[in-house]
Short mmCIF file of C-alpha atoms and ligand atoms in Angstrom, two decimals:
data_model
loop_
_atom_site.label_atom_id
_atom_site.label_comp_id
_atom_site.label_asym_id
_atom_site.label_seq_id
_atom_site.Cartn_x
_atom_site.Cartn_y
_atom_site.Cartn_z
CA UNK A 129 11.43 -28.03 -25.24
CA UNK A 130 12.68 -30.40 -22.57
CA UNK A 131 10.42 -32.33 -20.20
CA UNK A 132 11.73 -32.28 -16.64
CA UNK A 133 11.63 -35.91 -15.55
CA UNK A 134 10.95 -35.83 -11.81
CA UNK A 135 10.39 -39.56 -11.74
CA UNK A 136 13.88 -40.36 -13.06
CA UNK A 137 15.58 -37.72 -10.89
CA UNK A 138 13.78 -38.92 -7.77
CA UNK A 139 14.77 -42.53 -8.49
CA UNK A 140 18.42 -41.46 -8.85
CA UNK A 141 18.30 -39.50 -5.57
CA UNK A 142 16.72 -42.42 -3.71
CA UNK A 143 19.60 -44.56 -4.92
CA UNK A 144 22.12 -41.97 -3.72
CA UNK A 145 20.41 -41.91 -0.31
CA UNK A 146 20.35 -45.72 -0.11
CA UNK A 147 24.11 -45.80 -0.82
CA UNK A 148 24.71 -43.26 1.94
CA UNK A 149 22.65 -45.36 4.37
CA UNK A 150 24.77 -48.40 3.47
CA UNK A 151 27.91 -46.39 4.25
CA UNK A 152 26.46 -45.23 7.60
CA UNK A 153 25.64 -48.83 8.54
CA UNK A 154 29.07 -50.05 7.41
CA UNK A 155 30.61 -47.50 9.78
CA UNK A 156 28.54 -48.84 12.68
CA UNK A 157 25.92 -46.08 12.49
CA UNK A 158 22.18 -46.32 12.97
CA UNK A 159 19.57 -46.80 10.26
CA UNK A 160 17.58 -43.54 9.75
CA UNK A 161 14.07 -43.79 11.19
CA UNK A 162 11.04 -41.80 9.98
CA UNK A 163 7.70 -42.02 11.78
CA UNK A 164 4.37 -40.82 10.36
CA UNK A 165 1.09 -40.19 12.14
CA UNK A 166 -2.03 -40.65 9.99
CA UNK A 167 -5.44 -39.71 11.39
CA UNK A 168 -8.58 -40.99 9.65
CA UNK A 169 -8.99 -42.38 6.14
CA UNK A 170 -8.72 -39.44 3.70
CA UNK A 171 -7.95 -40.94 0.26
CA UNK A 172 -5.21 -38.48 -0.64
CA UNK A 173 -3.52 -38.78 2.76
CA UNK A 174 -3.63 -42.60 2.60
CA UNK A 175 -1.86 -42.50 -0.78
CA UNK A 176 0.74 -39.95 0.31
CA UNK A 177 1.60 -41.85 3.49
CA UNK A 178 1.77 -45.21 1.67
CA UNK A 179 4.19 -43.62 -0.82
CA UNK A 180 6.30 -42.24 2.02
CA UNK A 181 6.52 -45.68 3.65
CA UNK A 182 7.50 -47.20 0.28
CA UNK A 183 10.18 -44.54 -0.24
CA UNK A 184 11.61 -45.33 3.23
CA UNK A 185 11.99 -48.97 2.17
CA UNK A 186 13.71 -47.92 -1.08
CA UNK A 187 16.14 -45.70 0.84
CA UNK A 188 16.90 -48.31 3.51
CA UNK A 189 15.19 -46.36 6.32
CA UNK A 190 13.13 -47.76 9.15
CA UNK A 191 9.57 -46.42 9.04
CA UNK A 192 6.83 -46.48 11.63
CA UNK A 193 3.24 -45.70 10.71
CA UNK A 194 0.99 -44.72 13.60
CA UNK A 195 -2.72 -44.70 12.72
CA UNK A 196 -5.66 -43.21 14.58
CA UNK A 197 -9.36 -43.01 13.86
CA UNK A 198 -11.02 -39.62 13.21
CA UNK A 199 -12.32 -39.46 16.77
CA UNK A 200 -8.89 -39.20 18.43
CA UNK A 201 -8.79 -36.17 20.75
CA UNK A 202 -6.33 -33.33 20.31
CA UNK A 203 -4.88 -34.17 23.71
CA UNK A 204 -4.25 -37.82 22.74
CA UNK A 205 -2.55 -36.71 19.52
CA UNK A 206 -0.39 -34.17 21.38
CA UNK A 207 0.64 -36.90 23.84
CA UNK A 208 1.82 -39.07 20.94
CA UNK A 209 3.72 -36.13 19.41
CA UNK A 210 5.48 -35.60 22.74
CA UNK A 211 6.33 -39.32 22.90
CA UNK A 212 7.92 -39.17 19.43
CA UNK A 213 9.79 -35.96 20.36
CA UNK A 214 11.38 -37.87 23.23
CA UNK A 215 11.99 -41.20 21.44
CA UNK A 216 15.74 -41.35 20.75
CA UNK A 217 15.26 -43.98 18.03
CA UNK A 218 13.01 -41.71 15.90
CA UNK A 219 15.12 -39.26 13.90
CA UNK A 220 12.23 -37.36 12.35
CA UNK A 221 8.46 -37.58 12.07
CA UNK A 222 5.47 -36.06 10.35
CA UNK A 223 1.81 -35.64 11.16
CA UNK A 224 -0.04 -36.00 7.86
CA UNK A 225 -2.37 -33.09 7.12
CA UNK A 226 -5.28 -32.35 6.94
CA UNK A 227 -6.40 -33.29 10.44
CA UNK A 228 -10.06 -33.60 11.49
CA UNK A 229 -11.78 -30.25 12.16
CA UNK A 230 -11.80 -30.65 15.96
CA UNK A 231 -7.97 -30.72 16.05
CA UNK A 232 -5.95 -27.51 15.80
CA UNK A 233 -3.37 -28.23 13.06
CA UNK A 234 -1.18 -25.29 14.02
CA UNK A 235 -1.05 -26.39 17.65
CA UNK A 236 -0.01 -29.91 16.60
CA UNK A 237 2.59 -28.56 14.14
CA UNK A 238 4.11 -26.36 16.84
CA UNK A 239 4.16 -29.26 19.32
CA UNK A 240 6.62 -31.15 17.10
CA UNK A 241 10.24 -30.66 18.19
CA UNK A 242 11.65 -28.49 15.38
CA UNK A 243 14.78 -30.67 15.41
CA UNK A 244 12.61 -33.63 14.30
CA UNK A 245 10.29 -31.60 12.02
CA UNK A 246 11.36 -33.16 8.72
CA UNK A 247 8.31 -31.61 6.98
CA UNK A 248 9.79 -28.18 7.73
CA UNK A 249 6.37 -26.88 8.85
CA UNK A 250 7.35 -25.71 12.37
CA UNK A 251 7.68 -21.91 12.66
CA UNK A 252 11.36 -22.29 13.60
CA UNK A 253 12.10 -24.06 10.31
CA UNK A 254 9.81 -21.77 8.28
CA UNK A 255 11.48 -18.71 9.84
CA UNK A 256 15.01 -20.01 9.34
CA UNK A 257 14.19 -20.77 5.70
CA UNK A 258 12.94 -17.19 5.21
CA UNK A 259 16.22 -15.69 6.44
CA UNK A 260 18.48 -18.21 4.72
CA UNK A 261 19.64 -20.23 7.75
CA UNK A 262 20.17 -24.01 7.67
CA UNK A 263 16.85 -25.78 8.38
CA UNK A 264 14.58 -28.55 7.23
CA UNK A 265 13.28 -27.14 3.93
CA UNK A 266 9.67 -27.94 3.25
CA UNK A 267 9.46 -30.80 0.81
CA UNK A 268 7.81 -29.39 -2.32
CA UNK A 269 9.92 -26.18 -2.54
CA UNK A 270 13.06 -28.21 -1.95
CA UNK A 271 12.00 -30.68 -4.66
CA UNK A 272 11.47 -27.81 -7.12
CA UNK A 273 14.92 -26.38 -6.39
CA UNK A 274 16.49 -29.80 -6.84
CA UNK A 275 14.89 -30.12 -10.30
CA UNK A 276 16.23 -26.67 -11.33
CA UNK A 277 19.68 -27.68 -10.02
CA UNK A 278 19.79 -31.07 -11.74
CA UNK A 279 18.78 -29.54 -15.09
CA UNK A 280 21.24 -26.63 -14.64
CA UNK A 281 18.46 -24.13 -15.24
CA UNK A 282 19.68 -20.53 -14.90
CA UNK A 283 17.81 -18.55 -12.22
CA UNK A 284 20.12 -15.58 -11.50
CA UNK A 285 18.49 -12.30 -12.58
CA UNK A 286 15.49 -14.14 -14.02
CA UNK A 287 11.95 -12.99 -13.46
CA UNK A 288 10.17 -15.72 -11.47
CA UNK A 289 6.41 -15.63 -10.98
CA UNK A 290 5.00 -17.81 -8.19
CA UNK A 291 1.26 -18.47 -8.47
CA UNK A 292 -0.17 -19.13 -5.01
CA UNK A 293 0.83 -17.99 -1.51
CA UNK A 294 0.37 -21.11 0.62
CA UNK A 295 2.60 -21.68 3.65
CA UNK A 296 3.61 -25.08 2.24
CA UNK A 297 4.60 -24.07 -1.31
CA UNK A 298 4.08 -20.47 -2.49
CA UNK A 299 5.69 -18.55 0.37
CA UNK A 300 8.71 -20.83 0.94
CA UNK A 301 9.49 -21.31 -2.77
CA UNK A 302 9.31 -17.52 -3.28
CA UNK A 303 11.75 -17.06 -0.36
CA UNK A 304 14.16 -19.63 -1.77
CA UNK A 305 14.07 -18.25 -5.31
CA UNK A 306 15.11 -14.78 -4.08
CA UNK A 307 17.96 -15.90 -1.83
CA UNK A 308 21.63 -15.26 -2.61
CA UNK A 309 22.46 -18.69 -3.92
CA UNK A 310 21.86 -21.06 -6.80
CA UNK A 311 19.03 -21.84 -7.48
CA UNK A 312 17.94 -18.35 -6.47
CA UNK A 313 18.99 -14.75 -7.13
CA UNK A 314 15.75 -14.36 -9.09
CA UNK A 315 13.39 -11.38 -9.09
CA UNK A 316 10.29 -12.91 -7.56
CA UNK A 317 6.64 -11.89 -7.90
CA UNK A 318 4.03 -13.76 -5.87
CA UNK A 319 0.55 -13.74 -7.43
CA UNK A 320 -2.68 -14.74 -5.67
CA UNK A 321 -6.44 -14.37 -5.86
CA UNK A 322 -6.26 -10.55 -5.48
CA UNK A 323 -3.48 -9.93 -8.02
CA UNK A 324 -4.45 -7.52 -10.79
CA UNK A 325 -3.52 -8.60 -14.34
CA UNK A 326 -2.19 -12.02 -13.42
CA UNK A 327 -2.00 -12.90 -17.14
CA UNK A 328 0.40 -9.99 -17.76
CA UNK A 329 2.55 -11.01 -14.77
CA UNK A 330 2.81 -14.52 -16.22
CA UNK A 331 3.59 -13.27 -19.74
CA UNK A 332 6.62 -11.37 -18.38
CA UNK A 333 7.98 -14.35 -16.46
CA UNK A 334 11.10 -16.33 -17.35
CA UNK A 335 10.10 -18.94 -14.77
CA UNK A 336 6.53 -19.73 -13.64
CA UNK A 337 5.95 -21.85 -10.54
CA UNK A 338 2.23 -22.68 -10.53
CA UNK A 339 0.90 -23.74 -7.12
CA UNK A 340 -2.71 -22.58 -7.11
CA UNK A 341 -4.57 -25.86 -7.22
CA UNK A 342 -6.69 -24.70 -10.19
CA UNK A 343 -6.61 -27.21 -13.07
CA UNK A 344 -5.24 -25.77 -16.35
CA UNK A 345 -5.11 -22.18 -15.00
CA UNK A 346 -1.94 -21.34 -16.97
CA UNK A 347 -2.85 -21.10 -20.66
CA UNK A 348 -0.70 -20.83 -23.78
CA UNK A 349 -1.39 -17.07 -24.16
CA UNK A 350 -0.02 -16.44 -20.62
CA UNK A 351 3.41 -17.91 -21.31
CA UNK A 352 6.44 -16.26 -22.89
CA UNK A 353 8.33 -18.16 -25.59
CA UNK A 354 11.18 -20.10 -23.92
CA UNK A 355 9.81 -19.86 -20.36
CA UNK A 356 10.51 -22.49 -17.69
CA UNK A 357 7.28 -23.95 -16.28
CA UNK A 358 7.08 -25.76 -12.94
CA UNK A 359 3.62 -27.22 -12.29
CA UNK A 360 2.83 -28.06 -8.66
CA UNK A 361 -0.90 -28.69 -9.19
CA UNK A 362 -2.29 -32.16 -8.43
CA UNK A 363 -6.06 -31.72 -8.44
CA UNK A 364 -8.02 -34.98 -8.64
CA UNK A 365 -10.55 -34.72 -11.46
CA UNK A 366 -13.16 -37.43 -12.09
CA UNK A 367 -12.20 -39.80 -14.92
CA UNK A 368 -14.42 -42.83 -15.53
CA UNK A 369 -11.78 -44.42 -17.81
CA UNK A 370 -9.40 -44.89 -14.84
CA UNK A 371 -9.61 -47.71 -12.33
CA UNK A 372 -9.22 -45.17 -9.52
CA UNK A 373 -12.07 -43.06 -10.97
CA UNK A 374 -9.88 -39.94 -11.17
CA UNK A 375 -6.76 -38.49 -12.76
CA UNK A 376 -4.32 -35.88 -11.50
CA UNK A 377 -4.58 -32.54 -13.23
CA UNK A 378 -1.89 -29.86 -13.09
CA UNK A 379 -2.31 -26.07 -12.90
CA UNK A 380 -0.90 -25.75 -16.43
CA UNK A 381 -2.66 -26.52 -19.73
CA UNK A 382 0.26 -28.80 -20.56
CA UNK A 383 -0.56 -29.83 -24.15
CA UNK A 384 -0.87 -26.26 -25.38
CA UNK A 385 1.78 -24.65 -23.14
CA UNK A 386 4.58 -27.23 -23.54
CA UNK A 387 5.51 -26.34 -27.19
CA UNK A 388 6.34 -22.75 -26.11
CA UNK A 389 8.59 -23.66 -23.16
CA UNK A 390 12.29 -24.34 -22.74
CA UNK A 391 11.56 -26.69 -19.81
CA UNK A 392 8.32 -27.99 -18.31
CA UNK A 393 7.33 -30.45 -15.56
CA UNK A 394 4.56 -32.94 -16.40
CA UNK A 395 1.74 -33.96 -14.03
CA UNK A 396 2.13 -36.64 -12.85
CA UNK A 397 5.88 -37.38 -12.91
CA UNK A 398 7.27 -33.87 -12.36
CA UNK A 399 7.28 -32.19 -8.97
CA UNK A 400 5.24 -34.91 -7.17
CA UNK A 401 7.94 -37.61 -6.93
CA UNK A 402 10.47 -34.97 -5.82
CA UNK A 403 8.38 -34.00 -2.80
CA UNK A 404 8.73 -37.42 -1.19
CA UNK A 405 12.44 -37.57 -1.97
CA UNK A 406 12.90 -34.22 -0.18
CA UNK A 407 11.32 -35.74 2.92
CA UNK A 408 13.80 -38.63 2.67
CA UNK A 409 16.69 -36.15 2.39
CA UNK A 410 15.50 -34.29 5.49
CA UNK A 411 15.22 -37.57 7.40
CA UNK A 412 18.79 -38.46 6.44
CA UNK A 413 19.95 -34.99 7.61
CA UNK A 414 18.06 -35.55 10.88
CA UNK A 415 19.70 -38.94 11.40
CA UNK A 416 23.13 -37.39 10.81
CA UNK A 417 22.29 -34.37 13.03
CA UNK A 418 23.64 -32.15 10.29
CA UNK A 419 21.35 -29.20 10.96
CA UNK A 420 20.52 -29.37 14.70
N1 GUN B 691 -0.50 -33.01 3.36
C1 GUN B 691 -0.26 -32.72 2.06
N2 GUN B 691 1.07 -32.60 1.86
C2 GUN B 691 1.66 -32.84 3.06
C3 GUN B 691 3.01 -32.89 3.48
O1 GUN B 691 3.96 -32.65 2.71
N3 GUN B 691 3.22 -33.19 4.80
C4 GUN B 691 2.20 -33.42 5.67
N4 GUN B 691 2.51 -33.68 6.95
N5 GUN B 691 0.92 -33.39 5.29
C5 GUN B 691 0.66 -33.10 4.00
#
């Protein structure tokens, strides 16, 4: 059994990106610039955005954090999105989700110029991903593929079970795993809350990508000997022994499942660090205008 070390891989990729930025600057080019809009004070969002700003520093990018209180109107937010769309110095930007209830997330997502949508959430990027055209790949699926690539994990002809059908992870990762490329060429089954015999589906899988958000859903008896397990879950569970008061819990019962696997991602330190690196890669692509 080999533990897939997302922390080490992400550190190596950040170094690769930083070197590329140095080369761009040495050739008289512009420093890549990522902007992020954060509305309110959600604990998870604060942490994610702080990590994104830190990753920008590590990669040699400029970052701009734009903060608003919860009571910002949808119209004010859309005005800022338009401003960033038109700002030639900003290569790409994100609006951190979730947004307060009175703001239509889909409307805001669609207001972002797809050429600056480094999250890959705009329907143009989601649609292009689905039909295999160049686009900004959404960060978590891209991070998962990068881990499979860096560990040379075979995917062609393999049976891949994706647990969860979210627009951010389940659907795009299923699309990518079935495309004619490496990593890909897998036979993909997407399971969700209405799937019959989900345990049997998992037992038949060569690769399981668990993105349900249900702590320890995948148990030892659901996993085939030698399977590859990718755990996307990051549920915060209360833990009085931690300073933060919580710990991150994956969708896989790691301690009992790991001995049966060929490869497995831990939580934390598996997929999580790769997600932010994927955003950095998209920002670099945006700065180089390699896709649009
Ligand atoms: N909320 C949780 N994950 C993400 C993400 O990857 N991007 C944005 N914009 N919001 C999120």
